[in-house]
Amino acid sequence: MLWFLNLSTKSKIVCCFSLMFALIVIVIGTAYLGITETTQSQQELFRENYTTSLDIVELRSAQNRARAQLLEMMMTDDRAKQQALERDIRERTEDIDKKLKELTAIQKDDPFFLSALQELVVVRDSYRKAREEQISLILGGKDEAARQQGLGQQEERYNKIRDISLKLEQMEKEQAKQRLTQSEQRARTSLVIFLLVGVAAIIISTAMTLAMNKAIAKPLTEIAAISERIAEGELEVNVLSSGRRDEVGMLIQTFRRMVANIKGHADTTRRIAAGDLSGVVTPQSERDVMGNALSAMGSSLREITREIIEGVNVLASSSSEIMASTNQVASGATETAAAVSETTSTVEEVKQTALVSSQKAKSVADTAQRAVQVAQVGRRSVEESIAGMGRIQGQVEAIAESIVRLSEQSQTIGEIIATVNDLAEQSNLLAVNAAIEAAKAGEQGKGFAVVAQEVKSLAEQSKEATSQVRTILNDIQKATNAAVMATEQGNKAVEDGVRQSKEAGEAIRQMSMSIDESSQAANQIAASSQQQLTGMDQVAMAMENIRQASEQNVTGMRQVELTVQGLHDLGQKLKDLVARYKV
């Protein structure tokens, strides 16, 4: 902790706010990485698994539709309708080719999927060639031959295509479940990391604020209180020493030296007032105005006292015969002159002390004002941090809205699947009705019964496919809901970060107010010292007038010097007076 106290005030503030900025960047980075991973997982799930499953379902639907149209070609004798059905079959075939290319491009990094898909392509090519032969037979009017070719190996190919498609769907379903599990785990991990980093940032910010308050505001408050006592004239104050080497530590040491210097000058003044001129005043430096003045005053008083002693001895020896006549007047004039001289010197010393006190108080006020400016800069930095957290909150809310829109699109797809399921139900009902009609037709309706059975089989497969797609959609919606919850929790954590930053800003604001109060107190001390200096100037002028009046009295007394008795009395009094001073 001592190394922190020894840093300059500027370094402390820069260090603290740099640490706060780093913590904010870490919190923002953690939130951004968590949200990015969740969004990327959702996009991969939609782009690969959902799109692949939908393509497989559409492929199976197109395959079933093409087979149903082939059976319909067998059942109709209308040449134009057969040609129209042929065109539809070829369009379905082209759609299937496109879906296979899309699946190959999407799953190019999955060797197992590509292997199964390649097997599907091989079987489908064989099935497609046989179907082309069936179409040629149908268009040639050989319906029975085409029907026989559609049975046996061709039917096995069709069933194998269906089995491979179901296998691919199952693979995508398992992969989708794994991706969902991984996405949920990453979301939980990101949330835990975000919360831990946020709590650590709050704790460090609080500790940093308390440390700054203890390092700057508390010492300045103590100095302001001591300055107030000195301004009131109390010199018996105790300034605790500090081993700090920053501006506050230098201010404390300078303040200690100032108080000790003022105390020393006050003691010297008291000794001189008591008549002890033997003490030697050592100035602190060449710029020590009060110390140099006291030293010069002590030397002058000692020299004057020695000369007075010599003069008094001469005066006493010459006026011993006439001491009775001028005793009272000479004593009064001498006492007045000595008192005025002593008072004038003392006033000059106090004036110099007041001047030094005024300069020191002004220095303290300037230091406190600079501390106020630094605190204001810190307050503005915290406000900018709060604004940055607000922008992060807006970005998190935008991501939440995007995920909600994805959920709404999934619901729209569910509605489309419900419509497909209804169509499958209707196809199944039509197949049942067709089977009933074929049964009524007897032997002639057997071919139609086969077609009806195939249509029913296709309808059931379509229904099963829509059920599987609905299951996948439900899983996607669950993952989307989990992502929305994670985003909301991240938004709450950002709001907590904003609140804690505001609390830190409020603490800095209060610290700024405290420093401002200290600055005002220092200004008051400076003003008080200036008033004292002005008052001492007025007192010095008054004492100068008194001194001039005393000189006039002394001149009058010189006229009385003709009376030897007065001179003798004056000599005795001067002896007694000079005896009070120790030189």
XYZ file of C-alpha atoms in Angstrom:
583
model
C 0.000 0.000 0.000
C 2.971 2.329 0.656
C 4.021 2.203 -2.999
C 0.550 3.452 -3.960
C 0.743 6.309 -1.439
C 4.179 7.295 -2.793
C 2.797 7.760 -6.307
C 1.972 11.289 -7.416
C -1.676 12.362 -7.297
C -1.813 12.415 -11.087
C -0.361 8.887 -11.259
C -2.875 7.655 -8.652
C -5.818 9.027 -10.615
C -4.476 7.773 -13.960
C -3.766 4.339 -12.450
C -7.204 4.065 -10.844
C -9.142 5.178 -13.888
C -6.999 3.025 -16.189
C -7.832 0.044 -14.000
C -11.537 0.956 -14.088
C -11.399 1.296 -17.874
C -9.648 -2.090 -18.154
C -12.327 -3.709 -15.962
C -15.082 -2.171 -18.106
C -13.352 -3.447 -21.263
C -13.093 -6.938 -19.720
C -16.796 -6.912 -18.777
C -17.747 -5.699 -22.265
C -15.477 -8.274 -23.915
C -16.882 -11.106 -21.797
C -20.452 -10.136 -22.639
C -19.629 -9.695 -26.310
C -17.888 -13.087 -26.575
C -20.764 -14.870 -24.816
C -23.379 -13.249 -27.041
C -21.287 -13.863 -30.163
C -20.846 -17.566 -29.357
C -24.565 -17.989 -28.674
C -25.535 -16.173 -31.880
C -23.022 -18.157 -33.928
C -24.310 -21.435 -32.493
C -27.890 -20.485 -33.362
C -26.870 -19.493 -36.876
C -24.971 -22.763 -37.417
C -27.922 -24.736 -36.095
C -30.288 -22.951 -38.491
C -27.888 -22.915 -41.451
C -26.723 -26.512 -41.255
C -29.059 -28.747 -39.252
C -32.410 -27.083 -39.835
C -31.721 -26.265 -43.504
C -30.395 -29.781 -44.111
C -33.410 -31.414 -42.450
C -35.777 -29.203 -44.426
C -33.972 -30.035 -47.681
C -34.175 -33.762 -46.932
C -37.885 -33.484 -46.203
C -38.425 -31.526 -49.407
C -36.338 -34.117 -51.297
C -38.490 -36.944 -49.970
C -41.633 -34.962 -50.695
C -40.517 -34.329 -54.291
C -39.574 -37.996 -54.691
C -42.961 -39.108 -53.364
C -44.735 -36.578 -55.527
C -42.884 -37.777 -58.639
C -43.825 -41.384 -57.890
C -47.452 -40.417 -57.317
C -47.459 -38.595 -60.650
C -45.943 -41.679 -62.316
C -48.748 -43.805 -60.899
C -51.243 -41.200 -62.067
C -49.778 -41.467 -65.581
C -50.456 -45.199 -65.468
C -54.080 -44.611 -64.454
C -55.023 -42.051 -67.104
C -55.429 -42.487 -70.825
C -55.425 -38.754 -71.540
C -52.326 -38.089 -73.645
C -52.147 -34.382 -72.769
C -52.443 -35.111 -69.066
C -49.720 -37.744 -69.311
C -47.394 -35.244 -70.973
C -48.201 -32.642 -68.310
C -47.465 -35.200 -65.600
C -44.209 -36.073 -67.369
C -43.162 -32.406 -67.292
C -44.039 -32.233 -63.586
C -41.982 -35.356 -62.921
C -38.985 -33.861 -64.709
C -39.389 -30.607 -62.730
C -39.476 -32.638 -59.507
C -36.367 -34.444 -60.688
C -34.576 -31.147 -61.288
C -35.649 -29.940 -57.818
C -34.241 -33.117 -56.307
C -30.947 -32.571 -58.167
C -30.735 -29.026 -56.796
C -31.460 -30.231 -53.251
C -28.743 -32.869 -53.535
C -26.231 -30.234 -54.659
C -27.268 -27.941 -51.790
C -26.904 -30.773 -49.278
C -23.463 -31.626 -50.668
C -22.343 -27.987 -50.361
C -23.741 -27.563 -46.829
C -22.354 -30.844 -45.443
C -19.040 -30.843 -47.319
C -17.131 -31.135 -44.013
C -19.143 -34.158 -42.741
C -17.694 -37.367 -44.302
C -20.373 -39.650 -42.799
C -23.180 -37.529 -44.190
C -21.490 -37.282 -47.603
C -21.008 -41.065 -47.710
C -24.701 -41.703 -47.043
C -25.659 -38.965 -49.487
C -23.440 -40.492 -52.184
C -25.134 -43.836 -51.629
C -28.482 -42.097 -52.023
C -27.342 -40.530 -55.317
C -26.227 -43.914 -56.702
C -29.512 -45.636 -55.799
C -31.517 -42.688 -57.115
C -29.675 -42.759 -60.451
C -30.647 -46.411 -60.878
C -34.197 -45.623 -59.810
C -34.292 -42.657 -62.201
C -33.147 -44.739 -65.205
C -35.793 -47.363 -64.502
C -38.421 -44.664 -64.125
C -37.471 -43.190 -67.503
C -38.111 -46.600 -69.029
C -41.476 -46.707 -67.245
C -42.379 -43.288 -68.652
C -41.449 -44.469 -72.155
C -43.648 -47.569 -71.726
C -46.551 -45.460 -70.429
C -46.292 -43.000 -73.297
C -46.153 -46.008 -75.642
C -49.417 -47.303 -74.200
C -47.821 -50.241 -72.344
C -49.266 -49.512 -68.893
C -49.131 -53.096 -67.652
C -45.473 -53.473 -68.599
C -44.707 -50.174 -66.901
C -46.581 -51.359 -63.802
C -44.666 -54.604 -63.676
C -41.359 -52.776 -64.034
C -42.323 -50.534 -61.097
C -42.573 -53.580 -58.850
C -39.773 -55.735 -57.538
C -36.300 -54.183 -57.793
C -37.632 -50.709 -58.599
C -39.748 -50.750 -55.449
C -36.696 -51.873 -53.451
C -34.767 -48.915 -54.856
C -37.566 -46.579 -53.814
C -37.673 -48.041 -50.291
C -33.880 -47.790 -50.040
C -34.023 -44.120 -51.054
C -36.598 -43.571 -48.335
C -34.500 -45.462 -45.740
C -31.363 -43.470 -46.591
C -33.353 -40.222 -46.349
C -34.674 -41.245 -42.934
C -31.129 -42.129 -41.874
C -29.872 -38.701 -42.969
C -32.718 -37.030 -41.075
C -31.865 -39.005 -37.954
C -28.182 -38.001 -38.278
C -29.143 -34.327 -38.534
C -31.500 -34.672 -35.600
C -28.757 -36.129 -33.392
C -26.305 -33.465 -34.526
C -28.887 -30.762 -33.820
C -29.378 -32.115 -30.286
C -25.612 -32.071 -29.725
C -25.372 -28.490 -31.002
C -28.246 -27.442 -28.741
C -26.560 -29.042 -25.734
C -23.247 -27.354 -26.561
C -25.000 -24.018 -27.100
C -26.728 -24.216 -23.719
C -23.459 -25.169 -22.014
C -21.614 -22.251 -23.653
C -24.406 -19.876 -22.665
C -24.237 -21.007 -19.020
C -20.438 -20.795 -18.998
C -20.500 -17.303 -20.537
C -23.055 -16.156 -17.961
C -20.970 -17.478 -15.040
C -17.815 -15.829 -16.408
C -19.682 -12.561 -16.986
C -21.067 -12.566 -13.439
C -17.668 -13.373 -11.901
C -15.925 -10.641 -13.900
C -18.700 -8.159 -13.059
C -18.506 -8.903 -9.317
C -14.707 -8.621 -9.417
C -14.981 -5.290 -11.237
C -17.442 -3.969 -8.641
C -15.234 -5.072 -5.718
C -12.068 -3.607 -7.254
C -13.819 -0.326 -8.142
C -15.171 0.024 -4.598
C -11.771 -0.717 -3.054
C -10.138 1.730 -5.441
C -12.592 4.488 -4.520
C -12.031 3.916 -0.794
C -8.253 3.916 -1.305
C -8.381 7.212 -3.222
C -10.551 8.749 -0.495
C -8.143 7.595 2.203
C -5.066 8.671 0.224
C -6.212 12.204 -0.743
C -9.395 13.455 0.924
C -8.661 12.338 4.503
C -5.174 13.980 4.802
C -6.440 17.207 3.210
C -9.360 17.302 5.651
C -6.949 16.950 8.608
C -4.681 19.700 7.231
C -7.690 21.982 6.698
C -8.792 21.446 10.318
C -5.286 22.238 11.619
C -5.099 25.309 9.362
C -8.391 26.523 10.811
C -6.950 26.241 14.341
C -3.796 28.124 13.299
C -5.942 30.818 11.679
C -7.667 31.258 15.046
C -4.268 31.866 16.668
C -3.743 28.421 18.224
C -0.181 27.214 17.735
C -0.293 24.165 20.018
C -1.228 21.822 17.169
C 0.199 18.416 16.367
C 0.770 17.503 12.703
C 1.454 13.777 12.362
C 4.447 12.799 10.259
C 4.004 10.843 7.033
C 6.431 8.692 5.064
C 4.596 9.360 1.814
C 6.509 10.899 -1.094
C 3.557 12.164 -3.148
C 2.091 15.693 -3.248
C -0.002 15.040 -0.128
C 3.054 13.753 1.748
C 5.118 16.769 0.656
C 2.256 19.050 1.704
C 2.144 17.411 5.158
C 5.930 17.710 5.611
C 5.908 21.335 4.446
C 2.998 22.072 6.766
C 4.896 20.446 9.672
C 7.943 22.624 8.973
C 5.755 25.731 8.717
C 4.068 24.995 12.060
C 7.434 24.254 13.713
C 8.898 27.455 12.257
C 5.967 29.545 13.521
C 6.251 27.917 16.977
C 9.994 28.660 17.093
C 9.491 32.304 16.153
C 6.723 32.621 18.744
C 9.028 31.206 21.471
C 11.799 33.599 20.446
C 9.400 36.525 20.594
C 8.235 35.482 24.081
C 11.860 35.253 25.340
C 12.677 38.688 23.944
C 9.525 40.079 25.542
C 10.674 38.546 28.845
C 14.073 40.267 28.507
C 16.174 37.283 27.440
C 18.374 38.487 24.569
C 20.945 35.708 24.847
C 19.197 33.382 22.426
C 20.415 33.134 18.804
C 17.826 32.787 16.020
C 18.972 30.594 13.101
C 17.033 31.314 9.852
C 15.770 28.308 7.907
C 17.101 29.759 4.643
C 17.948 33.039 2.962
C 14.256 33.402 2.068
C 13.191 33.043 5.720
C 11.998 36.633 6.167
C 10.765 36.201 9.731
C 13.853 34.234 10.861
C 16.247 36.784 9.390
C 14.228 39.629 10.923
C 14.258 38.031 14.393
C 17.989 37.293 14.132
C 18.745 40.892 13.119
C 16.460 42.210 15.838
C 18.197 40.095 18.522
C 21.651 41.250 17.419
C 20.540 44.882 17.323
C 18.945 44.674 20.761
C 22.050 43.080 22.246
C 24.305 45.778 20.754
C 22.003 48.569 21.847
C 21.779 47.114 25.338
C 25.577 46.976 25.651
C 25.884 50.598 24.552
C 23.137 51.627 26.943
C 24.956 49.898 29.804
C 28.156 51.776 29.021
C 26.328 55.114 28.703
C 24.423 54.551 31.926
C 27.643 53.845 33.814
C 29.158 57.084 32.535
C 25.954 58.987 33.264
C 25.695 57.556 36.774
C 29.259 58.454 37.656
C 28.861 62.059 36.424
C 25.442 62.745 37.934
C 25.700 61.171 41.339
C 25.645 64.588 43.038
C 22.409 65.828 41.492
C 20.232 62.647 41.456
C 17.440 64.101 43.654
C 16.290 66.891 41.296
C 15.510 64.863 38.104
C 14.838 61.356 39.416
C 11.121 61.105 38.707
C 11.050 62.791 35.238
C 14.107 60.953 33.922
C 12.777 57.585 35.066
C 9.425 58.127 33.359
C 10.996 59.197 30.046
C 13.398 56.287 30.054
C 10.686 53.734 30.768
C 8.490 55.185 28.010
C 11.271 55.142 25.428
C 12.263 51.574 26.280
C 8.664 50.335 26.183
C 7.997 52.024 22.838
C 11.173 50.584 21.327
C 10.338 47.120 22.591
C 6.752 47.340 21.357
C 7.811 48.606 17.924
C 10.249 45.718 17.488
C 7.680 43.186 18.608
C 5.065 44.593 16.221
C 7.515 44.353 13.317
C 8.262 40.724 14.189
C 4.581 39.835 14.382
C 4.039 41.610 11.048
C 6.689 39.420 9.397
C 5.145 36.306 10.981
C 1.720 37.263 9.617
C 3.244 37.788 6.141
C 4.780 34.287 6.118
C 1.521 32.759 7.413
C -0.405 34.481 4.604
C 1.981 33.091 1.974
C 1.778 29.546 3.393
C -2.037 29.684 3.549
C -2.186 30.827 -0.094
C 0.036 27.874 -1.107
C -2.282 25.446 0.715
C -5.310 26.999 -1.044
C -3.664 26.604 -4.480
C -2.866 22.925 -3.791
C -6.454 22.243 -2.690
C -7.787 23.960 -5.846
C -5.646 21.690 -8.057
C -7.016 18.661 -6.185
C -10.576 19.905 -6.929
C -9.767 20.088 -10.654
C -8.324 16.548 -10.649
C -11.459 15.210 -8.878
C -13.665 16.892 -11.501
C -11.704 15.162 -14.292
C -12.275 11.810 -12.524
C -15.976 12.527 -12.256
C -16.218 13.215 -16.003
C -14.371 9.948 -16.772
C -16.897 7.951 -14.684
C -19.781 9.659 -16.525
C -18.236 8.626 -19.878
C -17.930 5.017 -18.560
C -21.648 5.069 -17.614
C -22.512 6.272 -21.149
C -20.436 3.392 -22.647
C -22.317 0.856 -20.468
C -25.603 2.368 -21.725
C -24.539 1.752 -25.340
C -23.681 -1.870 -24.491
C -27.149 -2.285 -22.997
C -28.703 -1.038 -26.249
C -26.679 -3.556 -28.284
C -27.762 -6.426 -26.004
C -31.414 -5.403 -26.405
C -30.989 -5.331 -30.215
C -29.605 -8.892 -30.139
C -32.569 -9.997 -27.998
C -34.971 -8.509 -30.549
C -33.176 -10.406 -33.374
C -33.537 -13.714 -31.496
C -37.243 -13.002 -30.860
C -37.728 -12.403 -34.596
C -36.010 -15.764 -35.271
C -38.495 -17.409 -32.884
C -41.394 -15.780 -34.731
C -40.045 -17.090 -38.054
C -39.823 -20.593 -36.538
C -43.496 -20.322 -35.535
C -44.356 -19.327 -39.142
C -42.543 -22.431 -40.420
C -44.539 -24.493 -37.897
C -47.750 -23.141 -39.375
C -46.562 -24.144 -42.872
C -45.784 -27.654 -41.591
C -49.278 -27.854 -40.077
C -50.700 -27.022 -43.498
C -48.568 -29.775 -45.094
C -49.832 -32.186 -42.418
C -53.439 -31.300 -43.272
C -52.722 -31.946 -46.942
C -51.270 -35.345 -46.016
C -54.426 -36.149 -44.013
C -56.581 -35.203 -46.987
C -54.415 -37.297 -49.345
C -54.815 -40.231 -46.953
C -58.589 -39.771 -46.973
C -58.598 -39.586 -50.763
C -56.541 -42.787 -50.921
C -59.075 -44.558 -48.667
C -61.917 -43.369 -50.882
C -60.005 -44.498 -53.978
C -59.461 -47.933 -52.418
C -63.198 -48.208 -51.720
C -64.015 -47.270 -55.302
C -61.438 -49.771 -56.587
C -63.011 -52.484 -54.446
C -66.387 -51.649 -55.938
C -64.960 -51.910 -59.468
C -63.867 -55.455 -58.801
C -61.243 -56.985 -61.040
C -60.987 -53.880 -63.175
C -60.135 -51.695 -60.178
C -57.129 -53.694 -58.962
C -54.686 -51.392 -60.734
C -56.422 -48.393 -59.268
C -56.288 -50.063 -55.829
C -52.510 -50.350 -56.134
C -52.302 -46.656 -56.967
C -54.567 -45.799 -54.031
C -52.367 -47.860 -51.701
C -49.265 -46.031 -52.941
C -50.949 -42.643 -52.472
C -51.909 -43.666 -48.924
C -48.318 -44.758 -48.259
C -47.018 -41.439 -49.567
C -49.496 -39.509 -47.410
C -48.391 -41.408 -44.283
C -44.740 -40.753 -45.090
C -45.478 -37.046 -45.595
C -47.285 -36.976 -42.255
C -44.349 -38.695 -40.558
C -41.904 -36.216 -42.159
C -43.932 -33.226 -40.993
C -43.993 -34.683 -37.457
C -40.194 -34.978 -37.460
C -39.780 -31.429 -38.777
C -42.136 -30.192 -36.054
C -39.953 -31.943 -33.444
C -36.841 -30.214 -34.842
C -38.659 -26.878 -34.803
C -39.603 -27.427 -31.141
C -35.928 -28.044 -30.298
C -34.941 -24.863 -32.170
C -37.584 -22.842 -30.320
C -36.296 -24.203 -26.986
C -32.754 -23.157 -27.891
C -34.050 -19.749 -28.997
C -35.867 -19.298 -25.672
C -32.683 -20.247 -23.811
C -30.743 -17.681 -25.856
C -33.380 -15.027 -25.054
C -33.089 -15.829 -21.317
C -29.275 -15.644 -21.484
C -29.501 -12.310 -23.304
C -31.922 -10.950 -20.705
C -29.594 -12.053 -17.897
C -26.683 -10.370 -19.706
C -28.812 -7.220 -20.013
C -29.503 -7.311 -16.265
C -25.790 -7.717 -15.556
C -25.029 -4.690 -17.764
C -27.675 -2.710 -15.852
C -25.958 -3.711 -12.571
C -22.638 -2.506 -14.035
C -24.265 0.833 -14.932
C -25.650 1.160 -11.403
C -22.291 0.361 -9.782
C -20.537 2.866 -12.094
C -23.066 5.498 -11.051
C -22.372 4.714 -7.371
C -18.624 5.080 -8.026
C -19.318 8.391 -9.770
C -21.379 9.557 -6.792
C -18.527 8.641 -4.422
C -16.079 10.655 -6.540
C -18.551 13.535 -6.594
C -18.736 13.504 -2.799
C -14.947 13.368 -2.637
C -14.839 16.373 -4.996
C -17.231 18.252 -2.695
C -15.017 17.415 0.303
C -11.923 18.668 -1.544
C -13.852 21.787 -2.574
C -14.734 22.441 1.056
C -11.064 22.052 1.955
C -10.183 24.560 -0.775
C -12.730 27.040 0.582
C -11.333 26.607 4.100
C -7.807 27.234 2.795
C -9.022 30.385 0.999
C -10.611 31.563 4.239
C -7.319 30.997 6.034
C -5.495 33.017 3.379
C -8.043 35.838 3.677
C -7.760 35.804 7.470
C -3.964 35.954 7.255
C -4.209 38.903 4.853
C -6.492 40.718 7.278
C -4.016 40.077 10.097
C -1.214 41.475 7.930
C -3.247 44.619 7.208
C -4.005 45.051 10.921
C -0.334 44.706 11.818
C 0.544 47.425 9.276
C -1.891 49.742 11.008
C -0.444 48.870 14.430
C 3.085 49.520 13.106
C 2.054 52.969 11.873
C 0.511 53.747 15.271
C 3.666 52.634 17.069
C 5.730 54.800 14.736
C 3.679 57.795 15.777
C 4.150 56.845 19.417
C 7.875 56.484 18.818
C 8.055 59.951 17.316
C 6.209 61.356 20.336
C 8.661 59.551 22.623
C 11.580 61.114 20.776
C 10.063 64.507 21.363
C 9.841 63.679 25.061
C 13.463 62.615 25.050
C 14.389 65.952 23.460
C 12.579 67.683 26.263
C 14.443 65.603 28.771
C 17.737 66.655 27.249
C 16.930 70.167 28.243
C 16.589 68.931 31.763
C 20.022 67.320 31.528
C 21.393 70.649 32.841
C 20.151 69.415 36.126
C 22.716 66.944 37.285
C 20.365 65.432 39.824
C 17.999 64.469 36.985
C 20.863 62.917 35.124
C 21.859 60.943 38.169
C 18.332 59.692 38.738
C 18.081 58.742 35.062
C 21.372 56.867 35.321
C 20.134 54.815 38.260
C 16.909 53.932 36.500
C 18.774 52.939 33.356
C 20.964 50.650 35.401
C 17.956 48.918 36.845
C 16.297 48.637 33.432
C 19.358 47.294 31.633
C 19.881 44.748 34.376
C 16.661 43.016 33.241
C 18.147 42.063 29.855
C 20.522 39.113 29.429
C 23.057 39.713 26.706
